Amino acid sequence: MVASIAGALFVPGQAAASPIGTPADFNGDGYRDVVLPAPAATVSGKEGAGAVVVLYGSANRVSAQRRVVITQDTAGVPGTAETDDFFGAATAFADLNTDGYADLVVGTPFEDDGTTAQAGAVTVLWGGRTGLSKATTLPTPVTEGARYGLDVAAFPRGKAFAHVLVGGWGGSVLYRGPFGTSTAPGGAPGSVLTDRATPSLAHVTLGDLDGDGRPERVLSTVRLGGRSGGDVLVDHNPDGLYEPQRGGDGLVAAVGDINGDGYGDLVAGDPDDAHATAPDGSLGGRISIWYGSKSGVSATASPVRIDQNTPGVPGAAERGDKFGSSLTMSDLNRDGLADIVVGARGEAIGTKTDAGAVTVIPGRRSGTPGSGSYTITQDSPDVPGGSERGDEFGSSLAAADLNKDGRPELIIGAGGEDGYRGAVWVLPGGASRPATDHTAMITAKALGLKGDSVYLGADTGT
């Protein structure tokens, strides 16, 4: 079933989410499904009400033809589509109720709670044999302007039950399983931990940094005065205060095992240029790496820094590149090490400013990563479309094996494509890197998202 949806302008900076969540199998057919949020969509005449588009996977990966559009007007979804709710501003997944189906977590940061404006809301759409259906709203503090759901993260069951982390201007909320069945399927979390001491969040991440099978929380704040980015904070004591990582301004973060030692490593993206009041930044943006260990990541250790002037990294650091504006981690070359995929949505391609580019930096067992890096743009062979001014190719990223061939696909969003209607590319997995032949380009028009500005594939937080 495909709903008719029109787009409305999603103003950059209003939400701080990575819109393309990691693909997951919601209907249990063995193939991962892709979620493309459209938080600026108009639903039933309500501008900015928001929607998520689910592309169900198959042996042929995903396509616009096999899709379902879900809104707050969809049967079984709590609430009602309202102007500027931005349902779908952030998404994440985990099997919360341990029934064998992945469940989808959706943020709606501008949702009103009764008379409390922009308190925010978080909805769980429950997976099942027929896909996503019934839904539950997780409990969040009712505080005006808190905007819970600006970003969400989830961690699957390891040595503990699944976790969900929600961020907003009011702080963060951690939900720990087991997720019970007293309301809708899996609706009641085992525990809820609210942290209001660390507000103004741009991004939240869950990742295992010490190898104990339990996730650490990573928070990235919004831009701070006199800085090139915000604080990157890690819960070195899960029930205590966060500590900022030394020398690591950033707006986005990701976790993966870059050096193959069995511990998750923390990567933060700081896309802003250095300037007079922020001398610690890098020209054109950068990423910072803190390596995990048995004791996690050190809050006082200086990070390894990589920019476009690092040996082996293609291109050159230039003002406004916004290298590090988006991040994902995946073993694209299948060598057992996580590769760092970095978006530079401000990269100029020739004279086409803000056309955007994506750089893949292979993991490395020792030394600073950089060797073997390569860049993908809309001008790369066989990539549909073509680099144009303002496309912002690489504004969002995800990666996963969609067709069970053991080769992860790379998913790239360009929020500025087609006059800010947006588009997403799915690059097939290859023997040692994504294979650009047979790349699928999925546009807002192909998904039935109508309007002048949809921001499909955008990440408005960076």
Coordinates of C-alpha atoms in Angstrom, one line a residue:
M1 CA 0.0 0.0 0.0
V2 CA 1.4 3.4 -1.0
A3 CA 0.0 6.6 0.6
S4 CA -0.1 9.9 -1.2
I5 CA 2.1 12.4 0.6
A6 CA 3.2 15.9 -0.3
G7 CA 6.4 17.5 0.9
A8 CA 7.0 20.6 3.0
L9 CA 10.2 22.4 3.8
F10 CA 12.4 20.8 6.5
V11 CA 14.5 23.7 7.7
P12 CA 18.2 22.6 8.3
G13 CA 19.1 22.7 11.9
Q14 CA 15.7 22.0 13.3
A15 CA 16.4 18.3 13.8
A16 CA 19.6 16.4 14.4
A17 CA 19.1 12.9 13.1
S18 CA 20.8 10.5 10.8
P19 CA 17.7 9.8 8.8
I20 CA 18.6 6.5 7.1
G21 CA 18.7 3.9 9.9
T22 CA 20.7 0.7 9.6
P23 CA 18.7 -1.7 7.5
A24 CA 16.9 -4.5 9.4
D25 CA 14.6 -7.4 8.8
F26 CA 11.2 -6.4 10.0
N27 CA 9.2 -9.2 8.4
G28 CA 11.5 -12.1 9.1
D29 CA 12.0 -13.2 5.5
G30 CA 15.8 -13.2 5.9
Y31 CA 16.3 -10.0 3.9
R32 CA 17.1 -6.6 5.4
D33 CA 14.6 -3.8 4.8
V34 CA 15.6 -0.1 4.4
V35 CA 13.8 2.8 6.1
L36 CA 13.8 6.2 4.4
P37 CA 12.4 8.9 6.7
A38 CA 10.6 11.8 5.2
P39 CA 10.1 14.0 8.3
A40 CA 9.1 17.1 6.2
A41 CA 6.3 15.3 4.4
T42 CA 2.8 16.7 4.3
V43 CA 0.2 14.2 5.4
S44 CA -3.6 14.8 5.0
G45 CA -2.8 18.5 4.3
K46 CA -0.6 18.9 7.4
E47 CA 2.8 20.3 6.4
G48 CA 5.7 18.8 8.2
A49 CA 3.7 16.0 9.8
G50 CA 6.2 13.5 8.6
A51 CA 6.4 9.9 7.3
V52 CA 8.7 6.9 7.0
V53 CA 9.0 4.9 3.9
V54 CA 9.9 1.2 4.3
L55 CA 11.5 -0.6 1.3
Y56 CA 11.1 -4.3 1.9
G57 CA 14.2 -6.3 0.9
S58 CA 14.5 -9.3 -1.4
A59 CA 17.1 -11.2 -3.4
N60 CA 17.2 -8.2 -5.7
R61 CA 17.9 -5.8 -2.8
V62 CA 15.3 -3.0 -2.5
S63 CA 13.3 -0.9 -4.9
A64 CA 10.7 1.9 -4.8
Q65 CA 8.1 -0.6 -6.0
R66 CA 8.0 -2.7 -2.9
R67 CA 7.3 0.0 -0.3
V68 CA 5.0 1.0 2.5
V69 CA 4.5 4.5 3.7
I70 CA 3.8 4.9 7.5
T71 CA 2.5 8.1 9.1
Q72 CA 0.7 9.0 12.4
D73 CA -2.5 8.6 10.4
T74 CA -1.7 5.0 9.6
A75 CA -3.9 2.5 11.5
G76 CA -2.4 1.3 14.7
V77 CA 0.2 4.2 15.0
P78 CA -0.4 6.4 18.1
G79 CA -1.2 10.1 17.6
T80 CA -2.4 12.0 14.7
A81 CA -0.6 13.6 11.8
E82 CA -0.2 17.3 12.7
T83 CA 1.6 20.3 11.2
D84 CA 5.4 20.3 11.9
D85 CA 5.5 17.2 14.1
F86 CA 8.3 15.8 12.0
F87 CA 7.5 12.1 12.5
G88 CA 10.5 10.2 11.2
A89 CA 13.2 12.8 12.1
A90 CA 15.3 9.8 13.4
T91 CA 15.1 6.0 13.2
A92 CA 16.8 3.0 14.7
F93 CA 16.1 -0.7 15.2
A94 CA 16.5 -3.7 17.5
D95 CA 14.4 -6.7 18.3
L96 CA 13.0 -5.2 21.5
N97 CA 10.5 -7.9 22.5
T98 CA 12.7 -10.9 21.4
D99 CA 10.2 -12.4 19.0
G100 CA 12.7 -12.8 16.2
Y101 CA 11.5 -9.7 14.2
A102 CA 13.3 -6.3 14.2
D103 CA 11.3 -3.4 15.6
L104 CA 11.6 0.2 14.3
V105 CA 12.1 3.2 16.7
V106 CA 10.9 6.5 15.3
G107 CA 11.5 10.0 16.7
T108 CA 8.9 12.8 16.5
P109 CA 10.7 15.7 18.1
F110 CA 8.2 18.5 17.6
E111 CA 5.2 16.5 18.8
D112 CA 3.0 18.4 21.4
D113 CA 2.0 16.5 24.5
G114 CA -1.4 18.0 25.3
T115 CA -0.7 21.7 26.0
T116 CA 3.0 21.1 26.3
A117 CA 4.6 22.3 23.1
Q118 CA 7.3 20.4 21.3
A119 CA 7.8 17.9 24.1
G120 CA 8.7 15.3 21.5
A121 CA 7.7 11.6 21.3
V122 CA 9.2 8.3 20.4
T123 CA 7.2 5.5 18.7
V124 CA 8.1 1.8 18.4
L125 CA 6.7 0.1 15.3
W126 CA 6.6 -3.6 16.0
G127 CA 7.9 -6.1 13.4
G128 CA 6.1 -9.2 12.5
R129 CA 5.4 -11.8 9.8
T130 CA 3.6 -9.1 7.7
G131 CA 6.1 -6.4 8.4
L132 CA 5.7 -3.3 10.6
S133 CA 2.2 -3.0 12.0
K134 CA 1.1 -2.1 15.6
A135 CA 2.9 0.6 17.5
T136 CA 3.6 1.9 21.0
T137 CA 4.8 5.2 22.4
L138 CA 7.7 5.1 24.8
P139 CA 7.5 7.2 27.9
T140 CA 9.5 10.5 27.7
P141 CA 9.5 13.5 30.1
V142 CA 6.7 16.0 29.4
T143 CA 8.8 19.2 29.2
E144 CA 8.1 22.2 26.9
G145 CA 10.7 22.5 24.1
A146 CA 12.5 19.2 25.2
R147 CA 12.1 17.8 21.6
Y148 CA 12.8 14.2 22.6
G149 CA 13.3 12.2 19.5
L150 CA 15.7 14.5 17.7
D151 CA 17.9 11.4 17.5
V152 CA 17.4 7.8 18.5
A153 CA 19.8 4.8 18.8
A154 CA 19.3 1.2 19.6
F155 CA 21.5 -1.7 20.6
P156 CA 20.5 -5.4 20.0
R157 CA 20.5 -7.9 22.8
G158 CA 24.0 -9.0 23.7
K159 CA 24.9 -10.0 27.2
A160 CA 22.0 -7.8 28.3
F161 CA 18.6 -7.0 26.9
A162 CA 18.1 -4.6 24.0
H163 CA 18.6 -0.9 24.7
V164 CA 17.1 2.3 23.2
L165 CA 18.6 5.7 23.6
V166 CA 16.7 8.9 22.9
G167 CA 18.2 12.4 22.6
G168 CA 16.8 15.9 22.5
W169 CA 17.2 19.4 23.7
G170 CA 16.0 18.4 27.1
G171 CA 18.6 15.6 27.5
S172 CA 18.6 11.9 27.0
V173 CA 16.5 8.9 28.0
L174 CA 17.9 5.3 28.1
Y175 CA 15.4 2.4 28.0
R176 CA 16.7 -1.0 29.0
G177 CA 14.9 -4.3 28.4
P178 CA 13.3 -6.6 28.9
F179 CA 10.5 -4.9 26.9
G180 CA 7.3 -6.4 28.3
T181 CA 4.0 -7.1 26.8
S182 CA 1.7 -5.3 29.2
T183 CA 0.6 -2.7 26.6
A184 CA 1.2 -3.2 22.9
P185 CA 3.7 -6.0 22.0
G186 CA 6.8 -5.2 24.0
G187 CA 5.5 -1.9 25.0
A188 CA 6.9 -1.5 28.6
P189 CA 10.6 -1.2 29.0
G190 CA 12.3 -2.9 32.0
S191 CA 13.8 0.4 33.2
V192 CA 14.0 4.0 32.2
L193 CA 17.0 6.2 33.0
T194 CA 16.5 9.9 32.3
D195 CA 19.5 12.3 32.1
R196 CA 18.7 16.0 32.1
A197 CA 22.2 17.2 33.1
T198 CA 23.4 16.9 29.5
P199 CA 21.0 18.8 27.3
S200 CA 21.1 20.2 23.8
L201 CA 22.0 17.0 22.0
A202 CA 22.6 16.7 18.3
H203 CA 23.3 13.0 18.1
V204 CA 23.1 9.9 20.3
T205 CA 24.9 6.5 19.8
L206 CA 25.0 3.2 21.5
G207 CA 28.1 1.0 21.0
D208 CA 30.2 -1.6 22.9
L209 CA 33.6 0.1 23.6
D210 CA 34.9 -2.4 26.2
G211 CA 33.9 -5.8 24.7
D212 CA 31.6 -6.7 27.6
G213 CA 28.5 -7.1 25.4
R214 CA 26.8 -4.1 26.9
P215 CA 26.5 -0.7 25.2
E216 CA 28.1 2.5 26.3
R217 CA 26.1 5.7 25.6
V218 CA 27.8 8.4 23.4
L219 CA 26.3 11.9 23.2
S220 CA 27.2 14.7 20.8
T221 CA 25.9 18.1 21.7
V222 CA 24.9 20.9 19.3
R223 CA 27.5 23.4 18.3
L224 CA 28.9 25.3 21.3
G225 CA 30.0 28.9 21.3
G226 CA 33.7 29.4 20.3
R227 CA 34.0 25.8 19.1
S228 CA 34.0 24.1 15.7
G229 CA 31.4 21.6 16.9
G230 CA 30.0 20.3 20.2
D231 CA 31.1 18.0 23.0
V232 CA 31.5 14.3 22.5
L233 CA 30.6 12.6 25.8
V234 CA 30.8 8.9 26.9
D235 CA 29.2 7.3 29.9
H236 CA 32.4 5.8 31.4
N237 CA 30.1 5.0 34.4
P238 CA 26.7 3.9 32.9
D239 CA 24.8 5.3 35.9
G240 CA 27.0 8.3 36.5
L241 CA 28.0 11.5 34.8
Y242 CA 29.2 11.7 31.2
E243 CA 32.8 12.8 30.5
P244 CA 33.8 14.8 27.4
Q245 CA 36.4 13.2 25.2
R246 CA 39.6 15.3 25.1
G247 CA 40.4 17.1 21.8
G248 CA 37.3 15.8 20.1
D249 CA 34.7 18.3 19.0
G250 CA 32.0 16.7 16.9
L251 CA 28.4 16.6 15.8
V252 CA 27.9 12.9 14.8
A253 CA 29.5 9.7 16.0
A254 CA 29.7 6.0 15.1
V255 CA 31.2 2.8 16.6
G256 CA 33.0 0.0 14.9
D257 CA 36.1 -2.2 15.3
I258 CA 38.6 -0.4 13.0
N259 CA 41.7 -2.3 14.1
G260 CA 40.2 -5.8 14.6
D261 CA 41.1 -6.1 18.3
G262 CA 37.6 -7.1 19.3
Y263 CA 36.7 -3.7 20.9
G264 CA 34.5 -1.1 19.4
D265 CA 36.2 2.1 18.4
L266 CA 34.6 5.6 18.6
V267 CA 34.6 7.9 15.6
A268 CA 33.3 11.4 15.7
G269 CA 32.7 13.8 12.8
D270 CA 33.5 17.5 13.1
P271 CA 32.5 19.0 9.7
D272 CA 33.0 22.6 10.6
D273 CA 36.1 24.7 9.5
A274 CA 38.5 26.1 12.0
H275 CA 38.0 29.8 12.5
A276 CA 39.3 32.6 14.7
T277 CA 37.4 31.5 17.8
A278 CA 37.6 27.8 17.0
P279 CA 41.3 27.2 16.3
D280 CA 41.0 23.5 17.2
G281 CA 39.0 22.6 14.1
S282 CA 40.4 21.5 10.8
L283 CA 40.1 23.1 7.4
G284 CA 37.3 21.4 5.5
G285 CA 36.3 19.2 8.5
R286 CA 37.7 16.1 10.1
I287 CA 37.0 12.9 12.0
S288 CA 38.5 11.9 15.4
I289 CA 39.1 8.3 16.5
W290 CA 39.4 6.9 20.0
Y291 CA 40.3 3.2 20.2
G292 CA 38.3 0.9 22.5
S293 CA 39.9 -1.5 24.9
K294 CA 39.1 -3.7 27.9
S295 CA 38.5 -0.5 29.9
G296 CA 36.7 1.2 27.0
V297 CA 37.9 4.5 25.6
S298 CA 39.9 6.9 27.6
A299 CA 38.4 10.3 28.2
T300 CA 41.8 11.9 28.5
A301 CA 43.6 10.3 25.5
S302 CA 44.1 12.5 22.5
P303 CA 42.3 11.1 19.4
V304 CA 43.7 10.1 16.1
R305 CA 42.6 12.7 13.6
I306 CA 42.0 12.3 9.9
D307 CA 41.1 14.9 7.3
Q308 CA 41.5 15.3 3.6
N309 CA 45.1 16.2 4.0
T310 CA 45.9 12.9 5.8
P311 CA 48.2 10.7 3.7
G312 CA 46.2 8.2 1.5
V313 CA 42.9 10.1 1.8
P314 CA 41.8 11.4 -1.6
G315 CA 41.3 15.1 -2.4
A316 CA 42.4 18.1 -0.4
A317 CA 41.1 19.9 2.6
E318 CA 39.2 23.0 1.5
R319 CA 37.0 25.4 3.3
G320 CA 33.4 24.4 3.3
D321 CA 33.9 20.7 2.4
K322 CA 32.1 19.6 5.6
F323 CA 34.1 16.4 5.7
G324 CA 32.7 14.4 8.6
S325 CA 29.1 15.7 8.3
S326 CA 27.9 12.1 8.2
L327 CA 29.4 8.7 9.2
T328 CA 28.8 5.0 9.1
M329 CA 30.9 1.9 9.7
S330 CA 30.9 -1.4 7.8
D331 CA 33.4 -4.0 6.6
L332 CA 33.0 -3.1 2.9
N333 CA 36.1 -5.0 1.8
R334 CA 35.4 -8.0 4.0
D335 CA 38.9 -8.1 5.6
G336 CA 37.4 -8.4 9.1
L337 CA 38.0 -4.7 9.9
A338 CA 35.4 -1.9 10.0
D339 CA 35.8 0.7 7.3
I340 CA 35.0 4.3 8.1
V341 CA 32.6 5.9 5.6
V342 CA 32.6 9.7 5.7
G343 CA 30.3 12.1 4.1
A344 CA 31.5 15.5 2.9
R345 CA 28.2 17.1 1.7
G346 CA 29.9 20.5 1.1
E347 CA 32.6 19.0 -1.3
A348 CA 32.8 20.9 -4.6
I349 CA 33.1 18.7 -7.7
G350 CA 34.8 20.9 -10.2
T351 CA 32.9 24.2 -10.2
K352 CA 29.8 22.6 -8.7
T353 CA 29.8 23.8 -5.1
D354 CA 28.2 21.7 -2.4
A355 CA 27.8 18.8 -4.8
G356 CA 29.0 16.4 -2.1
A357 CA 31.2 13.3 -1.9
V358 CA 31.7 10.2 0.1
T359 CA 35.1 8.8 1.2
V360 CA 35.7 5.2 2.4
I361 CA 38.7 4.8 4.7
P362 CA 39.6 1.1 5.2
G363 CA 40.2 -0.2 8.7
R364 CA 43.8 -0.8 9.6
R365 CA 45.3 -3.1 12.3
S366 CA 48.0 -0.6 13.2
G367 CA 48.9 3.0 12.3
T368 CA 46.7 5.8 11.2
P369 CA 44.0 4.7 8.6
G370 CA 44.2 6.4 5.2
S371 CA 45.9 4.0 2.9
G372 CA 43.6 2.5 0.3
S373 CA 40.9 5.2 0.7
Y374 CA 38.7 6.1 -2.2
T375 CA 35.9 8.6 -3.0
I376 CA 32.5 8.1 -4.6
T377 CA 30.5 10.9 -6.2
Q378 CA 27.6 11.2 -8.6
D379 CA 30.3 11.5 -11.3
S380 CA 31.8 8.1 -10.4
P381 CA 31.3 5.5 -13.3
D382 CA 27.8 4.0 -13.4
V383 CA 26.4 6.1 -10.5
P384 CA 23.1 7.5 -11.8
G385 CA 22.5 11.2 -11.9
G386 CA 25.4 13.6 -12.0
S387 CA 27.0 16.0 -9.6
E388 CA 25.2 19.3 -9.5
R389 CA 25.5 22.4 -7.3
G390 CA 23.8 21.9 -4.0
D391 CA 23.1 18.2 -4.3
E392 CA 24.8 17.5 -0.9
F393 CA 25.6 13.9 -2.0
G394 CA 26.7 12.1 1.2
S395 CA 24.4 14.0 3.6
S396 CA 23.4 10.6 5.1
L397 CA 24.9 7.1 5.1
A398 CA 24.1 3.5 6.0
A399 CA 25.5 0.1 5.0
A400 CA 24.3 -3.5 5.3
D401 CA 24.1 -6.7 3.3
L402 CA 20.6 -6.5 1.7
N403 CA 20.5 -9.6 -0.5
K404 CA 22.4 -12.1 1.6
D405 CA 25.5 -12.4 -0.7
G406 CA 27.9 -11.5 2.1
R407 CA 28.8 -8.2 0.5
P408 CA 27.4 -5.1 2.3
E409 CA 25.6 -2.5 0.2
L410 CA 26.4 1.1 0.7
I411 CA 23.4 3.5 1.0
I412 CA 24.0 7.2 0.3
G413 CA 21.6 10.1 0.7
A414 CA 21.6 13.5 -1.0
G415 CA 19.2 15.8 0.7
G416 CA 19.8 18.6 -1.8
E417 CA 19.1 16.6 -4.9
D418 CA 16.3 17.8 -7.2
G419 CA 15.9 21.1 -5.5
Y420 CA 15.9 19.7 -1.9
R421 CA 13.4 17.0 -2.6
G422 CA 16.3 14.5 -2.1
A423 CA 17.3 11.1 -3.3
V424 CA 19.0 7.9 -2.1
W425 CA 21.5 5.6 -3.9
V426 CA 22.0 1.9 -3.1
L427 CA 25.4 0.7 -4.3
P428 CA 25.7 -3.1 -4.6
G429 CA 28.4 -4.8 -2.5
G430 CA 31.5 -5.8 -4.4
A431 CA 34.5 -8.1 -3.8
S432 CA 36.6 -5.4 -2.2
R433 CA 34.5 -2.2 -2.4
P434 CA 31.0 -1.1 -3.4
A435 CA 30.3 -1.9 -7.1
T436 CA 28.8 1.1 -8.8
D437 CA 27.3 -0.9 -11.6
H438 CA 23.6 -1.6 -11.1
T439 CA 23.4 1.2 -8.6
A440 CA 19.8 2.1 -7.8
M441 CA 18.8 5.7 -7.5
I442 CA 15.5 6.2 -5.5
T443 CA 14.0 9.7 -5.7
A444 CA 11.3 11.4 -3.7
K445 CA 9.1 11.3 -6.8
A446 CA 9.5 7.6 -7.2
L447 CA 8.3 7.1 -3.6
G448 CA 5.2 9.3 -4.1
L449 CA 6.6 12.1 -1.9
K450 CA 5.2 15.2 -3.6
G451 CA 6.1 18.8 -3.0
D452 CA 8.9 21.4 -3.6
S453 CA 11.1 20.3 -0.7
V454 CA 11.1 16.8 0.9
Y455 CA 14.7 16.5 2.2
L456 CA 14.7 12.7 1.5
G457 CA 18.3 11.6 2.4
A458 CA 19.2 14.7 4.4
D459 CA 20.8 14.9 7.8
T460 CA 19.7 18.3 9.1
G461 CA 21.8 18.0 12.3
T462 CA 25.1 18.8 10.5

